[in-house]
Amino acid sequence: MRQEAGVIDSPALDDAWVDEIEALPENRSARVRMAETFTGPLRWVRRVFDFLTTTPGQIVTVMLILTLALVAAGVSMSQSMAARQQSMDVLVNSTEPMSNSAHTLITSLSQADTIATTTFVQPGISSEYDMNLFMESVDAAVVAANQVLEGTVESGGTDEEIRSSVLQIQRDIPVYAGLMERAKTNQRMGNPVSVAYMSSGSNIMRERMLGNASRLFDLTRGQVADEMERLSRPQWVPLSGLVAALFFLVLAQIWLWRVFRRRLNRGFLAATVMMVTAILWASAANYAVWQSGQVAFDRAAEPWEELTTARIDAQETRTDEIFALLRRQSVTDADTTFENTYQSVSRALDTASASTSESTDPAVVDAARAALEQWNVAHSDLVRTLGDGQFDRAVEVLTAPNPDDGVPSSTRAYTQLDNALSTLIGQSRQDMREFIDASLDATKAVSTAVLLLTTLSVLAIWLGIRRRLGEYL
């Protein structure tokens, strides 16, 4: 019976685990499951918080805050300076050359019209030299227009007004050249209609082509000025980040001194020196960019703009003189235009002579003044001869490069003045380029240097605190 009882009781013992499973609740509440889910993370957070209340935890916290502050400040200044340097590269290689091409475009168009009208009143067939000079001016205008379009693409510009102005000029150039060629052909044949063709071509040049070129020149010149003004502003936000990081670094050293009552940490001192160096370097670069890119650039741009305007005014005035002779009209309007041009050129020469730049040649300024006075005398004689009806003498005054004794030469004086103004404009542009290059040079190596100094500062503070942390391990 005992053996049978043992056999009977053994299945009951084997099924005991089923009773244990049934003893557990089939459906646990959401609160229980949530508690089981967050118990582990909450326990870990509590341990971290308890660690942070200890001295080693406070040290680690301070070090992490310092590391983030130093890295953020260094990366911010480095990226800001790198972006500025990239924008300076675009300005030097694309935007400023595009503005210069716009200047070349307007002066070449104006010069072409002046040459065409001048050769038209000269007796006989136009010389090969004059024809080549006219074609060179037109060709220079075509090349300059293409360069403006290329500069717009390279600089990333999206100004549709610039492109539309250039395209309109490119469409008008063949029309203008065709009208002038017809005028010269009819002139050789002795047809009076040649004057009408030349007047139509000159009207297209002055009312449409020069208008678009002038607007184009103003737009591109404004882009250069705006970019220089933007890129020359001090980088207050990145600089303030470096100063804030230095401030946190000093506060951390004061806290360490109060906690450990020991001398200042050498690692922190080294980091402080490197951060001060980074701040001084970045500040000096910002000052150099502001000085050369805004103050000095504005001084150099003023004579360049005035000289360019004066040269264009002189070219248009020269054309007005020729039309006054061709149309046998009153010279009152032409005389008024000449007086305005005389004042404009005189002011531009005064500005150029007052410039402190070493590129401006005083001899060229003096030559321009002398040529302007000679042109003034020749213009007065032209006005008098036209008023008296002495058209043959007026032609000699207006077109003869080497007239008889006692006869002033308008063409010689104008040519000398135009050459002098062209030289002064080139010298003024050289000054502006030098100041832009100086701004670019000031930004070089700053980005890498600041990032390197802040990285070394982070390494220095961790090496400096290593011994203090080792005391608690």
Coordinates of C-alpha atoms in Angstrom, one line a residue:
M1 CA 0.0 0.0 0.0
R2 CA 2.9 2.4 0.8
Q3 CA 4.3 1.7 -2.6
E4 CA 1.0 2.3 -4.3
A5 CA 0.5 5.5 -2.3
G6 CA 3.9 6.8 -3.4
V7 CA 3.0 6.1 -7.0
I8 CA -0.3 7.9 -6.6
D9 CA 1.2 11.0 -4.8
S10 CA 4.0 11.5 -7.3
P11 CA 1.9 13.1 -10.1
A12 CA 0.6 15.7 -7.6
L13 CA 4.1 16.7 -6.7
D14 CA 5.0 17.0 -10.4
D15 CA 2.1 19.3 -11.1
A16 CA 3.0 21.8 -8.3
W17 CA 4.5 24.3 -10.8
V18 CA 1.0 24.7 -12.4
D19 CA -0.4 25.9 -9.1
E20 CA 2.4 28.5 -8.8
I21 CA 1.6 29.9 -12.3
E22 CA -2.1 30.0 -11.5
A23 CA -1.3 31.9 -8.3
L24 CA 0.0 34.9 -10.4
P25 CA -2.6 37.4 -11.7
E26 CA -3.4 36.9 -15.4
N27 CA -3.8 40.7 -16.1
R28 CA -1.5 43.2 -14.4
S29 CA -2.6 46.8 -14.1
A30 CA -1.1 49.6 -16.2
R31 CA 0.3 51.2 -13.1
V32 CA 2.2 48.0 -12.3
R33 CA 3.6 47.7 -15.8
M34 CA 4.6 51.4 -15.8
A35 CA 6.4 51.0 -12.5
E36 CA 8.3 48.0 -13.7
T37 CA 9.2 49.8 -16.9
F38 CA 10.6 53.0 -15.3
T39 CA 12.0 51.6 -12.1
G40 CA 15.4 50.9 -13.8
P41 CA 15.8 54.2 -15.5
L42 CA 14.6 56.1 -12.4
R43 CA 17.1 54.2 -10.3
W44 CA 19.9 55.2 -12.8
V45 CA 18.8 58.8 -12.8
R46 CA 18.8 58.8 -9.0
R47 CA 22.3 57.4 -8.9
V48 CA 23.5 60.0 -11.4
F49 CA 21.9 62.8 -9.3
D50 CA 23.5 61.4 -6.2
F51 CA 26.9 61.4 -8.0
L52 CA 26.5 65.0 -9.1
T53 CA 26.0 66.1 -5.5
T54 CA 29.5 64.8 -4.7
T55 CA 32.7 66.7 -5.4
P56 CA 33.8 64.5 -8.3
G57 CA 30.3 64.8 -9.8
Q58 CA 30.5 68.6 -9.5
I59 CA 33.9 68.6 -11.1
V60 CA 32.7 66.5 -14.1
T61 CA 29.7 68.8 -14.5
V62 CA 31.8 71.9 -14.6
M63 CA 34.2 70.2 -17.1
L64 CA 31.4 69.2 -19.4
I65 CA 29.9 72.7 -19.3
L66 CA 33.3 74.2 -20.0
T67 CA 33.9 71.8 -22.8
L68 CA 30.6 72.6 -24.5
A69 CA 31.2 76.4 -24.1
L70 CA 34.7 76.2 -25.6
V71 CA 33.7 74.0 -28.5
A72 CA 30.6 76.0 -29.3
A73 CA 32.6 79.3 -29.2
G74 CA 35.4 78.0 -31.3
V75 CA 33.3 76.3 -33.9
S76 CA 31.0 79.4 -34.2
M77 CA 33.9 81.8 -34.7
S78 CA 35.7 79.3 -37.1
Q79 CA 32.6 78.8 -39.3
S80 CA 31.8 82.5 -39.3
M81 CA 35.3 83.5 -40.3
A82 CA 35.4 80.7 -42.9
A83 CA 32.1 81.9 -44.4
R84 CA 33.5 85.5 -44.5
Q85 CA 36.6 84.4 -46.3
Q86 CA 34.6 82.5 -48.8
S87 CA 32.4 85.6 -49.5
M88 CA 35.6 87.7 -49.8
D89 CA 36.9 85.3 -52.4
V90 CA 33.7 85.6 -54.4
L91 CA 33.9 89.4 -54.1
V92 CA 37.5 89.5 -55.3
N93 CA 37.1 87.0 -58.1
S94 CA 33.6 87.6 -59.3
T95 CA 31.6 90.5 -58.0
E96 CA 34.3 93.3 -58.3
P97 CA 35.4 92.1 -61.8
M98 CA 31.8 92.1 -62.8
S99 CA 31.5 95.7 -61.7
N100 CA 34.6 96.6 -63.5
S101 CA 33.3 95.0 -66.7
A102 CA 30.1 97.1 -66.3
H103 CA 32.3 100.1 -66.1
T104 CA 34.2 99.0 -69.2
L105 CA 30.9 98.4 -71.0
I106 CA 29.5 101.9 -70.4
T107 CA 32.8 103.7 -71.2
S108 CA 33.4 101.6 -74.3
L109 CA 29.9 102.3 -75.6
S110 CA 30.2 106.0 -75.0
Q111 CA 33.6 106.1 -76.6
A112 CA 32.4 104.2 -79.6
D113 CA 29.6 106.8 -80.1
T114 CA 32.1 109.7 -79.7
I115 CA 34.5 108.2 -82.2
A116 CA 31.7 107.5 -84.7
T117 CA 30.3 111.0 -84.6
T118 CA 33.8 112.6 -84.6
T119 CA 34.9 110.7 -87.8
F120 CA 31.6 111.6 -89.4
V121 CA 32.4 115.4 -89.4
Q122 CA 36.0 115.0 -90.5
P123 CA 36.6 115.9 -94.1
G124 CA 37.2 113.0 -96.5
I125 CA 36.9 109.3 -95.9
S126 CA 37.4 108.1 -92.4
S127 CA 41.0 106.9 -91.7
E128 CA 41.8 103.2 -91.0
Y129 CA 43.0 104.2 -87.6
D130 CA 39.6 105.8 -86.7
M131 CA 37.7 102.7 -88.1
N132 CA 39.9 100.3 -86.1
L133 CA 39.4 102.4 -82.9
F134 CA 35.7 102.4 -83.4
M135 CA 35.6 98.6 -83.9
E136 CA 37.9 98.1 -80.9
S137 CA 35.5 100.1 -78.7
V138 CA 32.5 98.1 -79.9
D139 CA 34.4 94.8 -79.5
A140 CA 35.4 95.8 -75.9
A141 CA 31.7 96.5 -75.2
V142 CA 30.7 93.1 -76.5
V143 CA 33.3 91.3 -74.4
A144 CA 32.5 93.4 -71.3
A145 CA 28.8 92.5 -71.6
N146 CA 29.6 88.8 -71.8
Q147 CA 31.9 89.2 -68.7
V148 CA 29.1 90.8 -66.8
L149 CA 26.8 87.8 -67.5
E150 CA 29.6 85.4 -66.5
G151 CA 30.2 87.3 -63.3
T152 CA 26.5 87.1 -62.4
V153 CA 26.7 83.3 -62.7
E154 CA 30.0 83.0 -60.8
S155 CA 28.9 85.2 -58.0
G156 CA 25.6 83.4 -57.5
G157 CA 23.6 86.5 -58.3
T158 CA 19.9 86.3 -59.1
D159 CA 19.3 89.9 -60.1
E160 CA 17.2 89.6 -63.2
E161 CA 17.5 93.4 -63.8
I162 CA 21.3 93.0 -64.5
R163 CA 20.7 90.2 -67.0
S164 CA 17.9 91.9 -68.7
S165 CA 19.9 95.1 -69.1
V166 CA 22.9 93.2 -70.5
L167 CA 20.7 91.2 -73.0
Q168 CA 19.0 94.4 -74.2
I169 CA 22.4 96.0 -74.8
Q170 CA 23.6 92.9 -76.7
R171 CA 20.5 93.2 -78.9
D172 CA 21.0 96.9 -79.5
I173 CA 24.7 96.7 -80.4
P174 CA 24.2 95.1 -83.9
V175 CA 21.4 97.6 -84.6
Y176 CA 23.6 100.6 -83.6
A177 CA 26.6 99.3 -85.6
G178 CA 24.4 98.7 -88.7
L179 CA 22.9 102.3 -88.5
M180 CA 26.4 103.8 -88.2
E181 CA 27.7 101.7 -91.1
R182 CA 24.8 102.9 -93.3
A183 CA 25.5 106.5 -92.2
K184 CA 29.2 106.2 -93.3
T185 CA 28.2 104.5 -96.5
N186 CA 25.8 107.3 -97.4
Q187 CA 28.3 109.9 -96.3
R188 CA 30.9 108.5 -98.8
M189 CA 28.2 108.6 -101.5
G190 CA 27.3 112.2 -100.6
N191 CA 23.7 111.4 -99.6
P192 CA 22.3 113.8 -97.0
V193 CA 20.3 111.0 -95.4
S194 CA 23.6 109.9 -93.8
V195 CA 23.0 112.5 -91.0
A196 CA 19.6 110.9 -90.3
Y197 CA 21.1 107.4 -90.0
M198 CA 23.8 108.7 -87.7
S199 CA 21.3 110.6 -85.6
S200 CA 19.1 107.5 -85.2
G201 CA 22.1 105.4 -84.2
S202 CA 23.3 107.9 -81.7
N203 CA 19.8 108.2 -80.2
I204 CA 19.7 104.5 -79.7
M205 CA 23.1 104.6 -78.1
R206 CA 22.3 107.5 -75.7
E207 CA 18.7 106.8 -74.9
R208 CA 18.7 103.0 -74.7
M209 CA 22.2 101.5 -74.6
L210 CA 23.9 104.1 -72.4
G211 CA 20.8 104.2 -70.2
N212 CA 20.9 100.4 -69.7
A213 CA 24.7 100.5 -69.2
S214 CA 24.4 103.2 -66.6
R215 CA 21.8 101.3 -64.7
L216 CA 23.9 98.2 -65.0
F217 CA 26.9 100.1 -63.7
D218 CA 25.0 101.4 -60.7
L219 CA 23.7 98.0 -59.8
T220 CA 27.0 96.2 -59.9
R221 CA 28.8 99.1 -58.1
G222 CA 26.1 98.9 -55.5
Q223 CA 26.6 95.2 -55.1
V224 CA 30.3 95.7 -54.4
A225 CA 29.7 98.5 -51.9
D226 CA 27.0 96.5 -50.1
E227 CA 29.1 93.3 -49.9
M228 CA 32.1 95.3 -48.6
E229 CA 29.9 96.9 -46.0
R230 CA 28.4 93.6 -44.9
L231 CA 31.7 91.7 -44.8
S232 CA 33.4 94.5 -42.9
R233 CA 31.0 94.5 -40.0
P234 CA 32.5 93.2 -36.7
Q235 CA 31.5 89.7 -35.8
W236 CA 30.0 90.6 -32.5
V237 CA 28.1 87.3 -31.9
P238 CA 31.1 84.9 -32.4
L239 CA 33.3 87.3 -30.5
S240 CA 30.9 87.4 -27.6
G241 CA 30.9 83.6 -27.6
L242 CA 34.6 83.5 -27.2
V243 CA 34.4 86.1 -24.4
A244 CA 31.7 84.1 -22.7
A245 CA 33.8 80.9 -22.9
L246 CA 36.7 82.8 -21.3
F247 CA 34.4 84.1 -18.6
F248 CA 33.2 80.6 -17.8
L249 CA 36.8 79.4 -17.7
V250 CA 37.8 82.1 -15.2
L251 CA 34.8 81.2 -13.0
A252 CA 35.7 77.6 -13.1
Q253 CA 39.2 78.4 -11.9
I254 CA 37.8 80.5 -9.0
W255 CA 35.5 77.6 -8.0
L256 CA 38.3 75.1 -8.1
W257 CA 40.5 77.3 -5.9
R258 CA 37.7 77.6 -3.4
V259 CA 37.0 73.9 -3.3
F260 CA 40.6 72.6 -3.1
R261 CA 42.3 75.7 -1.6
R262 CA 45.3 75.1 -3.8
R263 CA 47.1 77.2 -6.4
L264 CA 45.6 77.8 -9.8
N265 CA 45.5 74.9 -12.1
R266 CA 48.2 75.0 -14.8
G267 CA 46.0 73.3 -17.4
F268 CA 43.3 75.9 -16.8
L269 CA 45.9 78.7 -17.0
A270 CA 47.2 77.4 -20.3
A271 CA 43.7 77.2 -21.6
T272 CA 43.1 80.8 -20.5
V273 CA 46.2 82.0 -22.3
M274 CA 45.1 80.3 -25.5
M275 CA 41.6 81.7 -25.3
V276 CA 42.9 85.2 -24.8
T277 CA 45.1 84.7 -27.8
A278 CA 42.2 83.5 -29.9
I279 CA 40.1 86.5 -28.8
L280 CA 42.9 89.0 -29.6
W281 CA 43.6 87.3 -32.9
A282 CA 39.9 87.3 -34.0
S283 CA 39.5 90.9 -32.8
A284 CA 42.5 92.1 -34.6
A285 CA 41.3 90.4 -37.8
N286 CA 37.9 92.1 -37.4
Y287 CA 39.5 95.5 -36.9
A288 CA 41.7 95.1 -39.9
V289 CA 38.8 94.0 -42.1
W290 CA 36.7 97.0 -40.9
Q291 CA 39.6 99.4 -41.4
S292 CA 40.5 98.3 -44.9
G293 CA 37.1 97.1 -46.1
Q294 CA 34.9 99.9 -45.0
V295 CA 36.8 103.1 -44.0
A296 CA 39.7 102.9 -46.6
F297 CA 37.5 101.3 -49.3
D298 CA 35.0 104.1 -49.1
R299 CA 37.8 106.7 -49.4
A300 CA 39.2 104.8 -52.5
A301 CA 35.7 104.3 -54.1
E302 CA 34.8 108.0 -54.0
P303 CA 37.4 109.2 -56.6
W304 CA 36.8 106.1 -58.7
E305 CA 33.1 106.9 -59.0
E306 CA 33.6 110.6 -59.6
L307 CA 36.3 110.0 -62.2
T308 CA 34.1 107.5 -64.0
T309 CA 31.1 109.8 -64.1
A310 CA 33.3 112.7 -65.2
R311 CA 34.7 110.7 -68.1
I312 CA 31.3 109.6 -69.3
D313 CA 30.1 113.2 -69.1
A314 CA 33.1 114.4 -71.1
Q315 CA 32.4 111.8 -73.8
E316 CA 28.7 112.8 -74.1
T317 CA 29.7 116.5 -74.2
R318 CA 32.1 115.8 -77.0
T319 CA 29.2 114.1 -78.9
D320 CA 27.0 117.2 -78.3
E321 CA 29.6 119.4 -79.8
I322 CA 29.7 117.4 -82.9
F323 CA 25.9 117.3 -83.3
A324 CA 25.9 121.1 -82.8
L325 CA 28.2 121.4 -85.8
L326 CA 26.3 118.8 -88.0
R327 CA 22.9 120.2 -87.4
R328 CA 24.1 123.8 -87.6
Q329 CA 22.0 124.4 -84.5
S330 CA 22.3 126.8 -81.6
V331 CA 25.1 125.9 -79.2
T332 CA 23.3 127.2 -76.1
D333 CA 22.4 123.7 -74.9
A334 CA 25.8 122.4 -75.8
D335 CA 27.5 125.3 -74.0
T336 CA 25.4 124.6 -70.9
T337 CA 26.3 120.9 -71.0
F338 CA 30.0 121.8 -71.3
E339 CA 29.9 124.0 -68.3
N340 CA 28.3 121.2 -66.2
T341 CA 30.9 118.8 -67.6
Y342 CA 33.7 121.2 -66.8
Q343 CA 32.5 121.4 -63.2
S344 CA 32.1 117.6 -62.9
V345 CA 35.6 116.9 -64.2
S346 CA 37.1 119.6 -62.0
R347 CA 35.5 118.1 -58.9
A348 CA 36.7 114.6 -59.8
L349 CA 40.3 115.9 -60.3
D350 CA 40.1 117.7 -57.0
T351 CA 39.0 114.5 -55.3
A352 CA 41.7 112.5 -57.0
S353 CA 44.4 115.0 -56.0
A354 CA 43.1 115.1 -52.4
S355 CA 43.4 111.3 -52.2
T356 CA 46.2 110.0 -49.9
S357 CA 46.7 107.0 -52.1
E358 CA 50.2 106.4 -53.5
S359 CA 48.7 105.0 -56.7
T360 CA 47.4 108.3 -57.8
D361 CA 50.0 110.0 -60.0
P362 CA 50.0 113.8 -59.4
A363 CA 51.5 114.3 -62.9
V364 CA 48.5 112.6 -64.5
V365 CA 46.2 114.9 -62.5
D366 CA 48.1 118.0 -63.6
A367 CA 48.0 116.7 -67.2
A368 CA 44.2 116.3 -67.0
R369 CA 43.8 119.8 -65.6
A370 CA 45.9 121.2 -68.5
A371 CA 43.9 119.3 -71.1
L372 CA 40.6 120.4 -69.5
E373 CA 41.6 124.1 -69.8
Q374 CA 42.7 123.6 -73.4
W375 CA 39.4 122.0 -74.1
N376 CA 37.6 124.9 -72.5
V377 CA 39.4 127.4 -74.7
A378 CA 38.7 125.3 -77.8
H379 CA 35.0 125.0 -76.9
S380 CA 34.7 128.7 -76.4
D381 CA 36.2 129.2 -79.9
L382 CA 33.8 126.6 -81.3
V383 CA 30.8 128.4 -79.8
R384 CA 32.1 131.7 -81.3
T385 CA 32.7 130.3 -84.8
L386 CA 29.4 128.5 -84.9
G387 CA 27.6 131.7 -83.8
D388 CA 29.4 133.6 -86.6
G389 CA 28.6 130.9 -89.2
Q390 CA 32.2 130.0 -89.8
F391 CA 31.6 126.3 -90.2
D392 CA 34.8 125.5 -91.9
R393 CA 36.8 127.0 -89.1
A394 CA 34.5 125.2 -86.6
V395 CA 35.3 121.9 -88.3
E396 CA 39.0 122.6 -88.0
V397 CA 38.7 123.6 -84.3
L398 CA 36.6 120.5 -83.6
T399 CA 38.5 117.8 -85.5
A400 CA 42.0 118.9 -86.5
P401 CA 44.6 117.3 -84.2
N402 CA 47.3 119.7 -85.4
P403 CA 45.5 122.9 -86.4
D404 CA 47.2 126.1 -87.7
D405 CA 48.8 128.5 -85.3
G406 CA 46.4 130.3 -83.1
V407 CA 43.6 127.7 -83.6
P408 CA 42.9 125.7 -80.5
S409 CA 42.4 121.9 -81.0
S410 CA 39.3 120.5 -79.4
T411 CA 40.1 116.9 -80.4
R412 CA 43.6 117.0 -79.1
A413 CA 42.6 118.4 -75.8
Y414 CA 39.7 116.0 -75.4
T415 CA 41.9 113.0 -76.3
Q416 CA 44.5 114.0 -73.7
L417 CA 41.8 114.5 -71.1
D418 CA 40.2 111.2 -71.9
N419 CA 43.5 109.3 -71.7
A420 CA 44.3 111.0 -68.4
L421 CA 40.9 110.2 -66.9
S422 CA 41.3 106.6 -68.0
T423 CA 44.6 106.3 -66.3
L424 CA 43.3 107.9 -63.1
I425 CA 40.3 105.5 -63.1
G426 CA 42.7 102.5 -63.4
Q427 CA 44.8 103.8 -60.5
S428 CA 41.7 104.3 -58.3
R429 CA 40.5 100.8 -59.1
Q430 CA 43.9 99.5 -58.1
D431 CA 43.5 101.2 -54.7
M432 CA 40.1 99.5 -54.2
R433 CA 41.5 96.1 -55.2
E434 CA 44.3 96.6 -52.7
F435 CA 41.9 97.3 -49.9
I436 CA 39.7 94.3 -50.8
D437 CA 42.8 92.1 -50.9
A438 CA 43.9 93.5 -47.5
S439 CA 40.5 92.5 -46.1
L440 CA 40.9 89.0 -47.6
D441 CA 44.4 88.6 -46.1
A442 CA 43.1 89.6 -42.7
T443 CA 40.7 86.7 -42.7
K444 CA 43.2 84.1 -43.7
A445 CA 44.3 81.5 -41.1
V446 CA 42.0 83.0 -38.5
S447 CA 39.4 80.2 -38.9
T448 CA 41.9 77.4 -38.5
A449 CA 43.8 79.2 -35.7
V450 CA 40.7 79.8 -33.5
L451 CA 39.5 76.3 -33.9
L452 CA 43.0 74.9 -33.1
L453 CA 43.3 77.1 -30.0
T454 CA 39.9 76.2 -28.6
T455 CA 40.6 72.5 -29.2
L456 CA 43.9 72.8 -27.4
S457 CA 42.1 74.6 -24.6
V458 CA 39.7 71.8 -24.1
L459 CA 42.6 69.3 -24.0
A460 CA 44.4 71.5 -21.5
I461 CA 41.6 71.7 -19.0
W462 CA 41.0 68.0 -19.0
L463 CA 44.7 67.3 -18.6
G464 CA 44.8 69.9 -15.8
I465 CA 41.8 68.4 -13.9
R466 CA 43.0 64.8 -14.3
R467 CA 45.0 64.9 -11.0
R468 CA 42.1 66.3 -9.0
L469 CA 39.8 63.6 -10.3
G470 CA 42.4 61.0 -9.5
E471 CA 42.3 61.9 -5.8
Y472 CA 38.7 60.5 -5.6
L473 CA 39.4 57.3 -7.5

